[in-house]
């Protein structure tokens, strides 16, 4: 454990919550058109920044009520070069919006951070390609070079860590971890899985984690699972093995639908918030170092509130 990661989960007694499905909330609940699912596009206007701020404030109030820490994941999942070009941003404009996102998170941190609700800022990175499909597969060195501009921007802006979410093949995760190591920035790797509990590229979750740890000398601070319902991966966590100790965060979908079904759906499946919260309580029994609770597609403040109500107390006494 380095001094850069000593304040991050799972070290210490603090348990954290984070937000839910940012993009699905903005689109389906707030009626906002997000080009290419890119929430960072809202940062170009004061009105858009106000929407983003209001979104996080609701979750920060939940953390305050629960006396839990909060991880501010920046709204930058799509803020890399390929997606920005599709929307019409050049590299300078993209870098400025990434900086603006972190500034916004810093303002929220300064307002809400307290002894009982410590706040961490995470520069959020998404895959180069589609989050559901392992397209545009890169080598490790290609991924390292591709993602480094966004990582450097985050590092200069003063984030506590970089989190890459919805990663669907191991090479991209390895490249991002190495790029973070190059600039001494703690990183978190979050894999997504299909309904069979394997990555979309076919690897079992335990093998993907082992590969990244092996190729980076265990550099990631911890791992997460996101953009899948607990029913899709819970049975894999019943296996024995120290690899489960590396999973410290869950950001599950509200829906039991597959990625392909979600991609084709025109309506939001928000599942059952209370049931999802109870499933998180079950996951806490399977993951010894579970420290971060949040949501992904289809989830909102109701789901995260249920996670806090059902799972936080159990985590604190485990």
mmCIF file of N, CA and C in Angstrom, residues 30 34 65 201 234 255 258 270 286 309:
data_model
loop_
_atom_site.group_PDB
_atom_site.id
_atom_site.type_symbol
_atom_site.label_atom_id
_atom_site.label_comp_id
_atom_site.label_asym_id
_atom_site.label_seq_id
_atom_site.Cartn_x
_atom_site.Cartn_y
_atom_site.Cartn_z
ATOM 1 N N UNK A 30 -35.002 13.263 -16.621
ATOM 2 C CA UNK A 30 -34.926 14.710 -16.823
ATOM 3 C C UNK A 30 -35.239 15.142 -18.247
ATOM 4 N N UNK A 34 -28.795 13.548 -24.687
ATOM 5 C CA UNK A 34 -27.348 13.438 -24.564
ATOM 6 C C UNK A 34 -26.785 12.815 -25.837
ATOM 7 N N UNK A 65 -26.880 11.950 5.159
ATOM 8 C CA UNK A 65 -27.869 11.304 6.020
ATOM 9 C C UNK A 65 -27.362 9.967 6.552
ATOM 10 N N UNK A 201 -15.783 -10.056 -23.639
ATOM 11 C CA UNK A 201 -14.737 -10.673 -24.450
ATOM 12 C C UNK A 201 -14.541 -12.153 -24.110
ATOM 13 N N UNK A 234 -23.435 -12.924 -9.214
ATOM 14 C CA UNK A 234 -23.389 -13.318 -7.807
ATOM 15 C C UNK A 234 -22.847 -14.735 -7.634
ATOM 16 N N UNK A 255 -31.823 -3.327 -13.931
ATOM 17 C CA UNK A 255 -32.519 -4.314 -14.744
ATOM 18 C C UNK A 255 -31.754 -5.629 -14.818
ATOM 19 N N UNK A 258 -30.120 -8.294 -20.450
ATOM 20 C CA UNK A 258 -28.767 -8.375 -20.977
ATOM 21 C C UNK A 258 -28.365 -7.038 -21.583
ATOM 22 N N UNK A 270 -36.309 0.268 -14.541
ATOM 23 C CA UNK A 270 -35.680 0.673 -13.276
ATOM 24 C C UNK A 270 -35.826 -0.377 -12.189
ATOM 25 N N UNK A 286 -20.427 -11.876 0.464
ATOM 26 C CA UNK A 286 -19.547 -12.587 -0.461
ATOM 27 C C UNK A 286 -18.249 -11.851 -0.737
ATOM 28 N N UNK A 309 -29.504 1.722 3.042
ATOM 29 C CA UNK A 309 -30.336 1.236 4.140
ATOM 30 C C UNK A 309 -30.094 -0.242 4.436
#
